[in-house]
Coordinates of C-alpha atoms and ligand atoms in Angstrom, one line a residue:
M233 CA 5.0 -11.2 -54.2
P234 CA 4.9 -14.7 -55.5
A235 CA 1.8 -15.6 -57.4
G236 CA 0.7 -18.2 -55.2
R237 CA 0.4 -16.1 -52.0
K238 CA -1.4 -13.5 -53.9
E239 CA -4.1 -16.2 -54.9
R240 CA -4.3 -17.7 -51.7
R241 CA -5.0 -14.4 -49.9
F242 CA -7.8 -13.3 -52.4
S243 CA -9.4 -16.9 -52.1
Q244 CA -9.3 -16.5 -48.3
K245 CA -10.9 -13.0 -48.7
S246 CA -13.6 -14.1 -50.8
R247 CA -14.3 -17.2 -48.5
H248 CA -14.7 -14.7 -45.9
L249 CA -17.1 -12.5 -47.7
G250 CA -19.0 -15.5 -49.2
R251 CA -20.5 -16.6 -45.9
R252 CA -23.3 -14.4 -46.0
G253 CA -25.8 -13.5 -48.6
P254 CA -24.3 -11.4 -51.4
T255 CA -26.9 -8.5 -50.6
S256 CA -26.1 -8.2 -46.7
Q257 CA -25.8 -4.9 -45.2
K258 CA -22.7 -5.9 -43.8
Q259 CA -21.3 -7.3 -47.1
L260 CA -22.6 -4.0 -48.7
A261 CA -20.7 -1.8 -46.3
G262 CA -17.5 -4.0 -46.9
F263 CA -17.9 -3.3 -50.7
R264 CA -18.2 0.4 -50.0
W265 CA -15.3 0.3 -47.6
A266 CA -13.1 -1.5 -50.2
M267 CA -14.2 1.2 -53.1
D268 CA -13.4 4.1 -50.9
A269 CA -10.2 2.5 -49.8
H270 CA -9.1 1.9 -53.6
Q271 CA -10.0 5.5 -54.3
S272 CA -8.0 6.6 -51.6
G273 CA -4.9 4.5 -52.3
L274 CA -5.3 2.6 -48.7
L275 CA -6.1 -0.5 -50.5
Q276 CA -3.1 -0.8 -52.5
Q277 CA -1.1 0.4 -49.3
L278 CA -2.6 -2.5 -47.3
L279 CA -2.3 -5.2 -49.9
Q280 CA 1.4 -4.2 -50.8
Q281 CA 3.9 -6.4 -49.3
D282 CA 7.5 -6.5 -49.2
P283 CA 9.0 -9.6 -51.1
A284 CA 12.0 -9.5 -49.1
Y285 CA 10.4 -11.3 -46.1
D286 CA 9.0 -14.7 -45.5
Y287 CA 6.1 -13.4 -43.7
D288 CA 4.2 -10.0 -43.1
L289 CA 3.9 -10.7 -39.4
I290 CA 5.7 -13.1 -37.1
V291 CA 4.1 -13.3 -33.6
I292 CA 6.4 -14.6 -30.8
G293 CA 4.0 -16.2 -27.9
G294 CA 0.9 -18.1 -28.5
G295 CA -1.3 -16.9 -25.5
S296 CA -4.1 -14.6 -25.0
G297 CA -2.5 -11.5 -27.0
G298 CA -0.6 -13.5 -29.6
L299 CA -3.3 -15.7 -30.7
S300 CA -5.7 -12.8 -31.1
C301 CA -3.3 -10.8 -33.0
A302 CA -2.0 -13.7 -35.4
Q303 CA -5.7 -14.8 -36.2
E304 CA -6.9 -11.4 -36.9
A305 CA -3.8 -10.5 -39.3
A306 CA -4.5 -13.8 -41.0
V307 CA -8.4 -13.1 -41.3
L308 CA -7.2 -9.6 -42.9
G309 CA -5.5 -11.6 -45.6
R310 CA -1.8 -11.3 -44.1
K311 CA 0.7 -14.1 -44.1
V312 CA 1.2 -14.7 -40.5
M313 CA 3.6 -17.1 -38.4
L314 CA 2.9 -17.8 -34.7
L315 CA 6.0 -19.3 -32.5
D316 CA 4.9 -20.7 -29.0
F317 CA 7.0 -22.8 -26.7
V318 CA 6.5 -23.5 -23.0
V319 CA 9.8 -23.7 -21.1
P320 CA 8.9 -26.6 -18.5
S321 CA 8.6 -25.4 -15.0
P322 CA 11.5 -26.3 -12.7
R323 CA 9.1 -29.2 -11.5
G324 CA 8.8 -30.1 -15.0
T325 CA 5.2 -29.0 -15.8
S326 CA 4.6 -28.0 -19.4
W327 CA 1.5 -27.6 -21.6
G328 CA 0.2 -26.8 -25.1
L329 CA -0.8 -23.8 -27.2
G330 CA -3.1 -21.3 -25.3
G331 CA -0.6 -19.6 -22.9
T332 CA -1.3 -18.8 -19.2
C333 CA -4.9 -18.2 -19.3
V334 CA -5.9 -21.2 -20.9
N335 CA -3.3 -23.6 -19.4
A336 CA -2.3 -22.3 -16.1
G337 CA -4.3 -19.2 -15.3
C338 CA -7.9 -18.2 -15.6
I339 CA -9.5 -21.1 -17.0
P340 CA -8.2 -23.9 -14.5
K341 CA -8.1 -21.4 -11.5
K342 CA -12.0 -20.7 -12.2
L343 CA -12.9 -24.3 -12.5
M344 CA -11.2 -25.1 -9.4
H345 CA -12.9 -21.9 -7.6
Q346 CA -16.1 -23.7 -8.8
A347 CA -15.2 -26.7 -7.1
A348 CA -14.7 -25.0 -4.1
L349 CA -18.1 -23.2 -4.2
L350 CA -19.6 -26.4 -4.8
G351 CA -18.4 -27.6 -1.6
Q352 CA -20.1 -24.5 0.1
A353 CA -23.3 -25.4 -1.8
L354 CA -23.3 -28.8 -0.5
T355 CA -23.3 -27.4 3.0
D356 CA -26.1 -24.9 2.4
S357 CA -28.3 -27.5 0.7
R358 CA -28.8 -29.3 4.0
R359 CA -30.7 -25.9 5.2
F360 CA -32.7 -26.1 1.9
G361 CA -34.0 -29.6 2.8
W362 CA -31.5 -31.7 0.9
E363 CA -30.8 -34.8 2.8
Y364 CA -28.0 -37.1 2.2
S365 CA -26.0 -39.8 4.2
Q366 CA -23.1 -40.6 2.3
Q367 CA -19.7 -39.1 3.6
V368 CA -19.0 -36.0 1.3
K369 CA -15.3 -36.1 0.6
H370 CA -13.4 -34.5 -2.5
S371 CA -11.1 -36.2 -4.9
W372 CA -8.4 -34.1 -6.0
A373 CA -7.4 -36.7 -9.1
T374 CA -11.1 -36.3 -10.3
L375 CA -10.8 -32.4 -10.3
T376 CA -7.3 -32.2 -11.9
E377 CA -8.6 -34.7 -14.4
A378 CA -11.4 -32.9 -15.4
V379 CA -9.7 -29.5 -15.4
Q380 CA -6.8 -30.7 -17.6
S381 CA -9.3 -32.4 -20.0
H382 CA -11.0 -29.1 -20.8
V383 CA -8.0 -27.4 -20.8
G384 CA -6.8 -29.8 -23.2
S385 CA -9.7 -29.3 -25.5
L386 CA -9.2 -25.4 -25.4
S387 CA -5.6 -25.6 -26.4
W388 CA -6.4 -28.0 -29.2
G389 CA -9.3 -25.7 -30.2
H390 CA -6.7 -22.8 -30.6
R391 CA -4.5 -25.1 -32.8
L392 CA -7.6 -25.8 -35.4
A393 CA -8.3 -22.2 -35.5
L394 CA -4.9 -21.2 -36.3
R395 CA -5.0 -24.1 -39.1
E396 CA -8.6 -22.6 -40.1
K397 CA -7.1 -19.1 -40.7
A398 CA -3.7 -20.4 -42.4
V399 CA -1.5 -19.2 -39.6
T400 CA 1.5 -21.0 -39.7
Y401 CA 2.0 -22.3 -36.1
L402 CA 5.4 -23.8 -35.0
N403 CA 5.8 -24.9 -31.5
S404 CA 9.3 -23.5 -31.4
Y405 CA 11.1 -20.9 -29.1
G406 CA 11.6 -17.7 -30.9
E407 CA 14.4 -15.1 -30.5
F408 CA 15.7 -12.2 -32.6
V409 CA 19.0 -13.1 -34.4
E410 CA 19.2 -9.8 -36.4
H411 CA 16.8 -7.0 -37.5
H412 CA 13.6 -8.6 -39.2
K413 CA 14.9 -12.2 -38.4
V414 CA 14.3 -14.7 -35.9
K415 CA 15.3 -18.1 -34.9
A416 CA 12.8 -20.7 -34.0
T417 CA 14.2 -23.5 -31.7
N418 CA 12.0 -26.6 -31.5
E419 CA 11.9 -29.1 -28.7
K420 CA 14.7 -31.3 -30.4
G421 CA 17.0 -28.4 -30.5
Q422 CA 16.4 -28.0 -34.3
E423 CA 16.8 -24.4 -35.4
A424 CA 15.3 -22.5 -38.4
F425 CA 15.3 -18.9 -39.5
Y426 CA 12.4 -16.8 -40.8
T427 CA 12.0 -13.1 -41.6
A428 CA 8.9 -10.7 -41.3
A429 CA 8.2 -7.3 -42.1
K430 CA 6.7 -6.7 -38.8
F431 CA 6.8 -8.7 -35.2
V432 CA 4.6 -8.8 -32.2
I433 CA 5.8 -9.9 -28.9
A434 CA 3.4 -11.6 -26.8
T435 CA 5.5 -13.9 -24.6
G436 CA 3.8 -13.2 -21.1
E437 CA 5.2 -14.0 -17.7
R438 CA 6.2 -16.8 -15.8
P439 CA 6.4 -17.3 -11.9
R440 CA 9.1 -15.9 -10.0
Y441 CA 11.0 -18.0 -7.4
L442 CA 12.4 -16.6 -4.0
G443 CA 16.1 -17.5 -4.6
I444 CA 16.2 -19.1 -1.2
Q445 CA 17.6 -22.6 -0.5
G446 CA 15.1 -25.2 -1.5
D447 CA 12.6 -23.1 -3.5
K448 CA 13.1 -24.6 -6.8
E449 CA 13.7 -28.3 -5.4
Y450 CA 10.9 -28.5 -2.9
C451 CA 8.2 -25.5 -4.0
I452 CA 5.5 -25.4 -6.6
T453 CA 4.0 -22.4 -8.4
S454 CA 0.6 -22.0 -10.0
D455 CA 2.3 -23.3 -13.2
D456 CA 2.4 -26.9 -11.4
L457 CA -0.7 -26.6 -9.2
F458 CA -3.6 -27.1 -11.7
S459 CA -2.3 -30.4 -13.1
L460 CA -0.5 -31.5 -9.9
P461 CA -0.8 -35.4 -9.8
Y462 CA -1.5 -35.8 -6.2
C463 CA -3.5 -33.7 -3.5
P464 CA -1.4 -31.0 -2.2
G465 CA -2.5 -31.4 1.5
A466 CA -1.7 -28.8 4.2
T467 CA -0.3 -25.8 2.0
L468 CA 1.7 -22.9 2.5
V469 CA 1.0 -19.9 0.2
V470 CA 3.6 -17.5 0.1
G471 CA 2.6 -14.1 -1.4
A472 CA -0.6 -11.8 -0.9
S473 CA -1.5 -11.0 -4.5
Y474 CA -4.6 -12.3 -6.4
V475 CA -2.8 -15.5 -7.4
A476 CA -1.9 -16.1 -4.1
L477 CA -5.5 -15.5 -2.5
E478 CA -7.2 -17.3 -5.1
C479 CA -5.2 -20.3 -4.8
A480 CA -5.3 -20.3 -1.0
G481 CA -9.2 -19.8 -1.5
F482 CA -10.1 -22.7 -3.5
L483 CA -7.7 -24.9 -1.7
A484 CA -9.1 -24.2 1.5
G485 CA -12.5 -24.5 -0.1
L486 CA -11.8 -28.0 -0.9
G487 CA -11.0 -28.7 2.5
L488 CA -7.5 -28.4 2.8
E489 CA -5.5 -26.8 5.7
V490 CA -4.1 -23.7 4.0
T491 CA -1.9 -21.0 5.5
V492 CA -0.8 -17.5 3.5
M493 CA 2.3 -15.9 4.3
V494 CA 2.2 -12.2 3.8
R495 CA 5.0 -10.0 3.2
S496 CA 3.3 -6.7 3.8
V497 CA -0.3 -6.2 2.6
L498 CA -3.0 -8.2 1.2
L499 CA -3.7 -7.4 -2.7
R500 CA -1.1 -4.8 -3.1
G501 CA -2.4 -2.1 -5.7
F502 CA -6.2 -3.1 -4.9
D503 CA -8.3 -1.0 -2.3
Q504 CA -7.3 -1.7 0.9
Q505 CA -10.4 -1.6 2.7
M506 CA -11.9 -4.3 0.1
A507 CA -8.5 -6.2 0.5
E508 CA -8.9 -6.5 4.2
K509 CA -12.5 -7.8 3.9
V510 CA -11.2 -10.2 1.4
G511 CA -8.9 -11.6 4.0
A512 CA -11.5 -11.5 6.7
S513 CA -13.8 -13.7 4.6
M514 CA -11.2 -16.0 3.9
Q515 CA -10.1 -16.0 7.5
Q516 CA -13.7 -17.3 8.3
L517 CA -13.2 -20.1 5.9
G518 CA -10.4 -21.4 7.9
V519 CA -7.5 -19.8 6.0
R520 CA -4.6 -19.0 8.5
F521 CA -2.5 -15.6 7.8
L522 CA 1.1 -15.2 8.9
R523 CA 1.6 -11.4 8.4
K524 CA 4.9 -9.8 8.4
F525 CA 6.9 -12.9 7.5
V526 CA 9.1 -14.1 4.6
P527 CA 10.5 -17.5 4.1
V528 CA 14.2 -18.0 4.3
E529 CA 14.6 -21.8 3.6
V530 CA 12.6 -24.6 2.7
Q531 CA 13.8 -28.1 3.6
Q532 CA 12.5 -31.5 2.7
L533 CA 11.4 -33.4 5.9
E534 CA 10.2 -36.4 4.1
K535 CA 9.7 -37.6 0.5
G536 CA 6.3 -38.3 -0.9
L537 CA 3.3 -37.1 -3.2
P538 CA 2.9 -34.9 -0.9
G539 CA 6.0 -35.0 1.3
R540 CA 6.5 -33.0 4.2
L541 CA 8.5 -29.7 3.9
K542 CA 9.8 -27.3 6.8
V543 CA 9.7 -23.6 6.1
V544 CA 11.9 -21.4 8.1
A545 CA 10.9 -17.6 7.9
K546 CA 11.9 -14.2 9.4
S547 CA 9.7 -11.3 10.3
T548 CA 9.9 -8.4 8.1
E549 CA 9.7 -6.2 11.3
G550 CA 12.2 -7.5 13.5
T551 CA 14.7 -10.7 14.1
E552 CA 12.0 -13.2 15.0
T553 CA 12.0 -16.3 13.1
M554 CA 9.3 -19.1 12.9
E555 CA 9.1 -22.4 11.6
G556 CA 6.3 -24.7 10.2
V557 CA 5.5 -27.8 8.6
Y558 CA 3.5 -28.4 5.4
N559 CA 3.1 -30.8 2.7
T560 CA 3.2 -28.3 0.1
V561 CA 4.6 -24.6 -0.3
L562 CA 2.9 -22.8 -3.0
L563 CA 5.3 -19.6 -4.2
A564 CA 3.1 -16.9 -5.5
V565 CA 5.6 -14.1 -5.1
G566 CA 5.0 -12.3 -8.4
R567 CA 5.8 -13.2 -12.3
D568 CA 8.7 -12.1 -14.3
S569 CA 8.3 -11.0 -18.0
C570 CA 9.5 -13.5 -20.6
T571 CA 11.8 -10.6 -22.2
K572 CA 15.3 -11.7 -21.2
K573 CA 16.2 -14.4 -23.7
L574 CA 14.5 -13.0 -26.8
G575 CA 17.5 -11.3 -28.2
L576 CA 15.7 -8.1 -27.9
E577 CA 19.2 -6.1 -27.3
K578 CA 20.3 -7.3 -30.8
I579 CA 17.7 -5.3 -32.4
G580 CA 17.5 -2.4 -29.9
V581 CA 14.0 -2.9 -28.5
N582 CA 14.1 -1.4 -25.0
I583 CA 12.9 -3.1 -21.7
S584 CA 12.6 -1.4 -18.6
E585 CA 15.6 -2.4 -16.4
K586 CA 13.7 -2.6 -13.4
T587 CA 10.7 -4.5 -14.3
G588 CA 12.0 -6.3 -17.4
K589 CA 8.7 -5.3 -19.3
I590 CA 8.4 -3.4 -22.6
P591 CA 7.5 0.3 -22.8
V592 CA 5.3 0.7 -25.7
N593 CA 3.6 4.0 -27.1
D594 CA -0.5 4.1 -27.2
E595 CA -0.2 2.0 -30.4
E596 CA 1.7 -0.7 -28.8
Q597 CA 5.0 0.1 -30.8
T598 CA 8.2 -0.5 -29.1
S599 CA 11.4 1.7 -29.4
V600 CA 12.0 -0.5 -32.8
P601 CA 9.2 0.9 -35.2
Y602 CA 8.5 -2.6 -36.8
V603 CA 8.6 -4.5 -33.4
Y604 CA 5.1 -4.3 -31.5
A605 CA 4.2 -5.9 -28.0
V606 CA 0.8 -6.8 -26.2
G607 CA -0.2 -8.6 -23.1
D608 CA 1.5 -9.1 -19.8
V609 CA 4.9 -8.1 -21.3
L610 CA 3.8 -4.4 -21.5
E611 CA 4.9 -1.8 -19.0
G612 CA 2.3 -0.3 -16.8
K613 CA -0.8 -2.1 -18.3
P614 CA -3.4 -4.3 -16.7
Q615 CA -2.4 -7.7 -16.9
L616 CA -5.4 -9.7 -17.9
T617 CA -6.5 -11.9 -20.7
P618 CA -9.4 -9.7 -22.0
V619 CA -6.8 -6.8 -22.0
A620 CA -4.4 -8.8 -24.1
V621 CA -7.0 -10.1 -26.6
Q622 CA -8.5 -6.7 -27.5
A623 CA -4.9 -5.1 -27.7
G624 CA -3.9 -8.1 -29.8
K625 CA -6.9 -7.7 -32.3
L626 CA -7.1 -4.0 -32.5
L627 CA -3.1 -4.0 -33.1
A628 CA -3.8 -6.4 -36.2
R629 CA -6.6 -4.1 -37.5
R630 CA -4.5 -1.0 -37.4
L631 CA -1.4 -2.7 -38.8
F632 CA -3.2 -4.5 -41.7
G633 CA -7.0 -3.5 -41.7
G634 CA -6.7 0.4 -42.2
R635 CA -8.6 0.9 -38.9
S636 CA -7.4 3.3 -36.2
E637 CA -9.0 2.0 -33.1
K638 CA -6.5 2.1 -30.0
C639 CA -6.9 -0.4 -26.9
D640 CA -8.4 1.6 -24.0
Y641 CA -6.6 0.6 -20.9
V642 CA -8.8 2.6 -18.6
N643 CA -11.6 1.4 -16.3
V644 CA -10.6 -2.2 -17.1
P645 CA -13.0 -4.4 -14.7
T646 CA -11.3 -7.0 -12.8
V647 CA -12.2 -9.8 -10.0
V648 CA -10.4 -11.6 -7.3
F649 CA -11.9 -15.1 -7.4
T650 CA -11.6 -15.8 -3.8
P651 CA -14.4 -17.7 -2.2
L652 CA -16.1 -14.6 -1.6
E653 CA -15.4 -12.8 -5.1
Y654 CA -14.3 -9.2 -5.1
G655 CA -15.1 -7.3 -8.2
C656 CA -13.9 -3.8 -9.0
C657 CA -13.7 -1.2 -11.9
G658 CA -11.8 2.2 -11.6
Y659 CA -10.1 3.4 -8.9
S660 CA -9.1 2.3 -5.4
E661 CA -10.2 4.7 -2.6
E662 CA -6.3 5.5 -2.1
K663 CA -5.8 6.0 -5.8
A664 CA -9.2 8.1 -6.1
T665 CA -8.0 10.2 -3.0
E666 CA -4.6 10.8 -4.6
V667 CA -6.2 11.8 -7.9
Y668 CA -9.2 14.0 -6.8
Q669 CA -8.4 14.8 -3.1
A670 CA -10.6 13.4 -0.4
E671 CA -13.0 16.4 0.0
N672 CA -13.9 16.1 -3.7
L673 CA -15.2 12.6 -3.2
N674 CA -18.3 11.0 -1.9
V675 CA -18.1 7.4 -0.8
Y676 CA -21.1 5.5 -0.8
H677 CA -21.2 2.1 0.8
A678 CA -23.6 -0.5 2.3
R679 CA -23.5 -4.3 3.5
F680 CA -25.8 -6.6 2.2
W681 CA -26.9 -10.2 2.8
P682 CA -27.5 -12.3 -0.2
L683 CA -31.1 -13.8 -0.1
E684 CA -29.5 -17.2 -0.8
W685 CA -27.5 -16.8 2.4
T686 CA -30.3 -16.0 4.8
V687 CA -31.9 -19.5 4.9
A688 CA -28.4 -21.1 4.8
C689 CA -27.5 -18.8 7.8
R690 CA -24.3 -17.5 6.4
D691 CA -22.5 -14.5 7.7
S692 CA -24.8 -11.5 7.3
D693 CA -22.1 -9.0 7.6
A694 CA -19.4 -10.3 5.0
C695 CA -20.9 -8.9 1.7
Y696 CA -20.0 -5.2 0.9
A697 CA -20.5 -2.6 -1.9
K698 CA -18.8 0.6 -2.3
I699 CA -18.8 3.4 -4.9
I700 CA -16.5 6.3 -5.0
C701 CA -17.8 9.4 -6.8
N702 CA -16.2 12.5 -8.2
K703 CA -18.3 15.6 -6.7
L704 CA -16.7 17.8 -9.4
E705 CA -18.0 15.7 -12.3
N706 CA -21.6 15.5 -11.0
D707 CA -21.0 12.5 -8.8
R708 CA -19.4 10.5 -11.7
V709 CA -18.7 7.1 -10.2
V710 CA -14.9 6.6 -10.6
G711 CA -14.4 3.4 -8.4
F712 CA -16.7 0.5 -8.1
H713 CA -16.3 -2.2 -5.6
V714 CA -18.3 -5.3 -4.6
L715 CA -17.4 -8.0 -2.3
G716 CA -20.1 -10.9 -2.7
P717 CA -21.3 -13.9 -4.9
N718 CA -21.0 -13.9 -8.3
A719 CA -19.0 -10.4 -8.2
G720 CA -17.7 -11.1 -11.6
E721 CA -20.9 -11.1 -13.1
I722 CA -22.0 -8.1 -11.2
T723 CA -18.8 -5.9 -12.1
Q724 CA -19.1 -6.9 -15.8
G725 CA -22.4 -4.8 -16.4
F726 CA -21.5 -1.9 -14.3
A727 CA -18.0 -1.5 -16.0
A728 CA -20.0 -1.0 -19.3
A729 CA -22.1 1.6 -17.5
M730 CA -18.9 3.4 -16.2
K731 CA -17.6 3.4 -19.8
C732 CA -20.8 5.7 -20.6
G733 CA -20.1 8.0 -17.8
L734 CA -22.3 6.4 -15.0
T735 CA -23.2 8.7 -12.1
K736 CA -24.7 8.5 -8.8
Q737 CA -27.8 9.9 -10.0
L738 CA -28.1 7.5 -12.9
L739 CA -27.6 4.4 -10.4
D740 CA -30.6 6.1 -8.1
D741 CA -32.6 6.3 -11.5
T742 CA -31.9 2.6 -12.2
I743 CA -34.5 0.2 -11.0
G744 CA -33.1 -2.7 -9.4
I745 CA -33.8 -6.5 -10.0
H746 CA -35.1 -8.1 -7.0
P747 CA -33.9 -10.0 -5.2
T748 CA -30.3 -10.0 -6.4
C749 CA -26.9 -8.7 -5.0
G750 CA -26.4 -6.3 -7.8
E751 CA -29.4 -4.1 -6.8
V752 CA -27.8 -2.8 -3.8
F753 CA -26.1 -0.3 -6.1
T754 CA -29.3 1.2 -7.2
T755 CA -30.1 2.1 -3.4
L756 CA -27.0 3.2 -2.1
E757 CA -27.7 6.0 0.4
I758 CA -25.0 6.2 3.2
T759 CA -21.8 8.0 2.6
K760 CA -18.8 6.5 4.6
A761 CA -18.3 10.5 5.6
S762 CA -21.7 10.4 7.5
G763 CA -20.5 7.6 9.7
L764 CA -24.0 5.9 9.8
D765 CA -24.3 2.3 10.7
I766 CA -24.4 -0.1 7.9
T767 CA -24.3 -3.4 9.8
Q768 CA -26.7 -6.0 8.7
K769 CA -28.3 -8.3 11.4
G770 CA -29.1 -11.7 10.9
C771 CA -28.6 -15.5 12.0
Ligands
FAD200 P1 0.5 -15.7 -22.1 O1 -0.9 -16.0 -22.0 O2 1.4 -15.8 -20.7 O3 1.3 -16.3 -23.1 C1 2.4 -16.2 -23.6 C2 3.1 -17.3 -24.3 O4 4.3 -17.1 -25.0 C3 3.2 -18.5 -23.6 O5 2.6 -19.7 -24.0 C4 4.6 -18.9 -23.4 O6 5.1 -20.0 -23.3 C5 5.2 -18.3 -24.6 N1 6.6 -17.9 -24.9 C6 7.4 -17.1 -24.1 N2 8.6 -17.1 -24.4 C7 8.4 -17.5 -25.8 C8 9.6 -17.3 -26.9 N3 10.7 -16.9 -26.8 N4 8.9 -18.2 -27.9 C9 7.7 -18.7 -28.2 N5 7.1 -18.7 -27.2 C10 7.2 -18.0 -26.0 N6 -6.5 -13.0 -16.4 C11 -7.8 -12.7 -16.3 O7 -8.2 -11.8 -17.3 N7 -8.6 -13.5 -15.5 C12 -8.4 -14.2 -14.7 O8 -9.0 -15.0 -13.8 C13 -7.0 -14.7 -14.5 N8 -6.7 -15.5 -13.6 C14 -5.1 -15.8 -13.6 C15 -4.7 -17.0 -12.7 C16 -3.5 -17.0 -12.7 C17 -3.1 -18.2 -11.7 C18 -2.6 -16.4 -13.4 C19 -0.8 -16.8 -13.4 C20 -2.9 -15.5 -14.5 C21 -4.2 -15.0 -14.5 N9 -4.7 -14.0 -15.2 C22 -6.1 -13.8 -15.5 C23 -3.6 -13.2 -16.3 C24 -3.9 -13.8 -17.7 O9 -3.6 -15.2 -17.8 C25 -2.7 -13.1 -18.5 O10 -3.0 -11.7 -18.4 C26 -2.8 -13.4 -20.1 O11 -2.5 -15.0 -19.9 C27 -1.5 -12.6 -20.5 O12 -1.8 -13.0 -22.0 P2 -0.4 -13.0 -23.0 O13 -0.7 -13.3 -24.3 O14 0.3 -11.6 -22.5 O15 0.9 -13.9 -22.4
NA7_201 P1 2.3 -9.7 -7.8 O1 0.9 -9.1 -8.0 O2 3.5 -8.9 -8.3 O3 2.4 -9.8 -6.5 C1 3.3 -10.6 -5.7 C2 3.0 -11.1 -4.1 O4 4.4 -11.7 -3.6 C3 2.9 -9.6 -3.3 O5 1.9 -10.0 -2.4 C4 4.4 -9.5 -2.6 O6 4.2 -8.9 -1.5 C5 4.7 -11.0 -2.5 N1 6.0 -11.3 -2.5 C6 7.1 -10.8 -3.5 N2 8.2 -11.3 -2.9 C7 8.0 -11.8 -1.9 C8 9.0 -12.5 -0.9 N3 10.3 -12.5 -1.3 N4 8.4 -13.1 0.2 C9 6.9 -13.1 0.2 N5 6.2 -12.5 -0.5 C10 6.5 -11.6 -1.4 O7 2.5 -11.0 -8.4 P2 1.3 -12.1 -8.7 O8 2.0 -13.2 -9.3 O9 0.2 -12.7 -8.0 O10 0.6 -11.5 -10.2 C11 1.4 -11.0 -11.3 C12 0.4 -11.1 -12.4 O11 0.1 -12.4 -12.7 C13 -0.9 -10.6 -12.4 O12 -1.0 -9.4 -12.8 C14 -1.4 -11.6 -13.4 O13 -1.1 -11.1 -14.8 C15 -1.0 -12.7 -13.1 P3 4.6 -7.3 -1.2 O14 3.1 -6.7 -1.4 O15 5.3 -6.7 -2.8 O16 4.9 -7.2 -0.1

């Protein structure tokens, strides 16, 4: 190992240790760990580097998973390079470091969801005594400018964090050229080659197109929506997954005319009773659903920002066709893993032929032992930012920190940020029935009317809570579902309880917080099987 590198690594470590007082408990525990590791030989093993390589670790992809893994490895004293490159969308949209979540996913999506909720709050506010006479209208330009400004600051923050942790960041596209070696190509087409002992693939996914006439020319995807330089106007959203419904939801909440074209079911993979309730709540907001249709052609009728597009669609159940005219067509028909142009075949990393995703073992190791993968590229794992972050961090600790904790992909909570939010953790009713059989399940449910909605005279029957319990395990909660305001905030806490083995009895023993939506879970009494009425009456 070159002397300079060794010094840098130790000075980094001592800076890290020096942050707290020399006698802090944490530091003492650290010294004790170091002594033990030294005696067992682990320390020597961890510090051992192969001088044959430029880096200990090269991470390809600077999104949620890649950033977390690269930074943790650097904190552990390793020499790390991170390559991140955004191939512009067919409409030319591109962005900086940070990946999907920061630039074209969770963050801008949640901010636009908030913009839509504020519109609803304005309407409610009159019932609470607010009087205002100005015409209320929404400015798309102000919203996108504010959202992009925040996104830009997060992206910049990631750059600074990499610099602080001495991770070498290159805005270059990475691909394997031979074992332990990648080619990094920058925006100008300049190529450089780097070697590393270990690699992590965290290249994520990008929106899929339909392959029909006019799709790449005239349609946009979520990659383009959050920075669209003009208000999309009347919008057709194609697809019925969470990305589709979330985008449709906030566009409708901003006052736009929104139609969703659904090929089969809403929210495939989610609890279907809940999915239909999400759909019903969106319909109430004015979203139109075209069920069992797929687009076959998109034509431009008029140029403009936005222009006018004609969409021809055909039924999935017969020969019927239909046409519609929209200002914008947003495709949300799935996402393809960025694994095809990584040169994986050159080093023998297997990918699933069907999905393009990378199968890994429970330590995120691919078919090539020195190559690992985290995040959305993984086969059969939840595709969520906190999952990618956790997997990346724990992977770095196992590779370079002598730790053994693995990412737990079970009972991962998630939320669909439709105007009425849907939060869930654990199994859908369909999946629970498949795993445990219907006769072994108790399904408790209730409708609830948030207090804030009473004065506002909003729908008393829209919000719904459901838990699925396994009778054979003392009524352990195996599925948690809530449709209501702030479902994300509610679900997070119950997810922690489920990790601790939450049972129906424990919920009954929990004292609620009044008046909140979450308290409904402490008073669930009616099972679905009983058929008793759960209708809420009001307004
Ligand atoms: P990404 O964050 O996608 O990062 C991959 C990076 O690698 C990208 O920057 C990409 O350009 C780069 N890259 C690709 N190939 C190469 C290459 N060859 N060389 C160099 N760089 C490359 N998750 C949530 O938890 N909550 C949400 O609310 C949520 N909302 C979402 C909303 C939308 C609209 C979308 C699309 C996704 C949402 N997600 C949400 C999912 C979340 O964004 C992903 O799970 C997460 O970003 C995955 O992280 P990743 O590191 O695997 O990949
Ligand atoms: P998903 O979850 O794969 O869903 C794709 C949706 O698009 C789903 O509703 C599909 O309907 C629909 N679809 C697929 N092909 C078509 C065609 N040809 N026509 C009409 N509708 C179609 O994709 P997402 O992009 O929402 O999310 C993927 C990941 O991105 C997610 O896990 C996060 O990480 C972010 P189907 O139910 O198959 O009939």
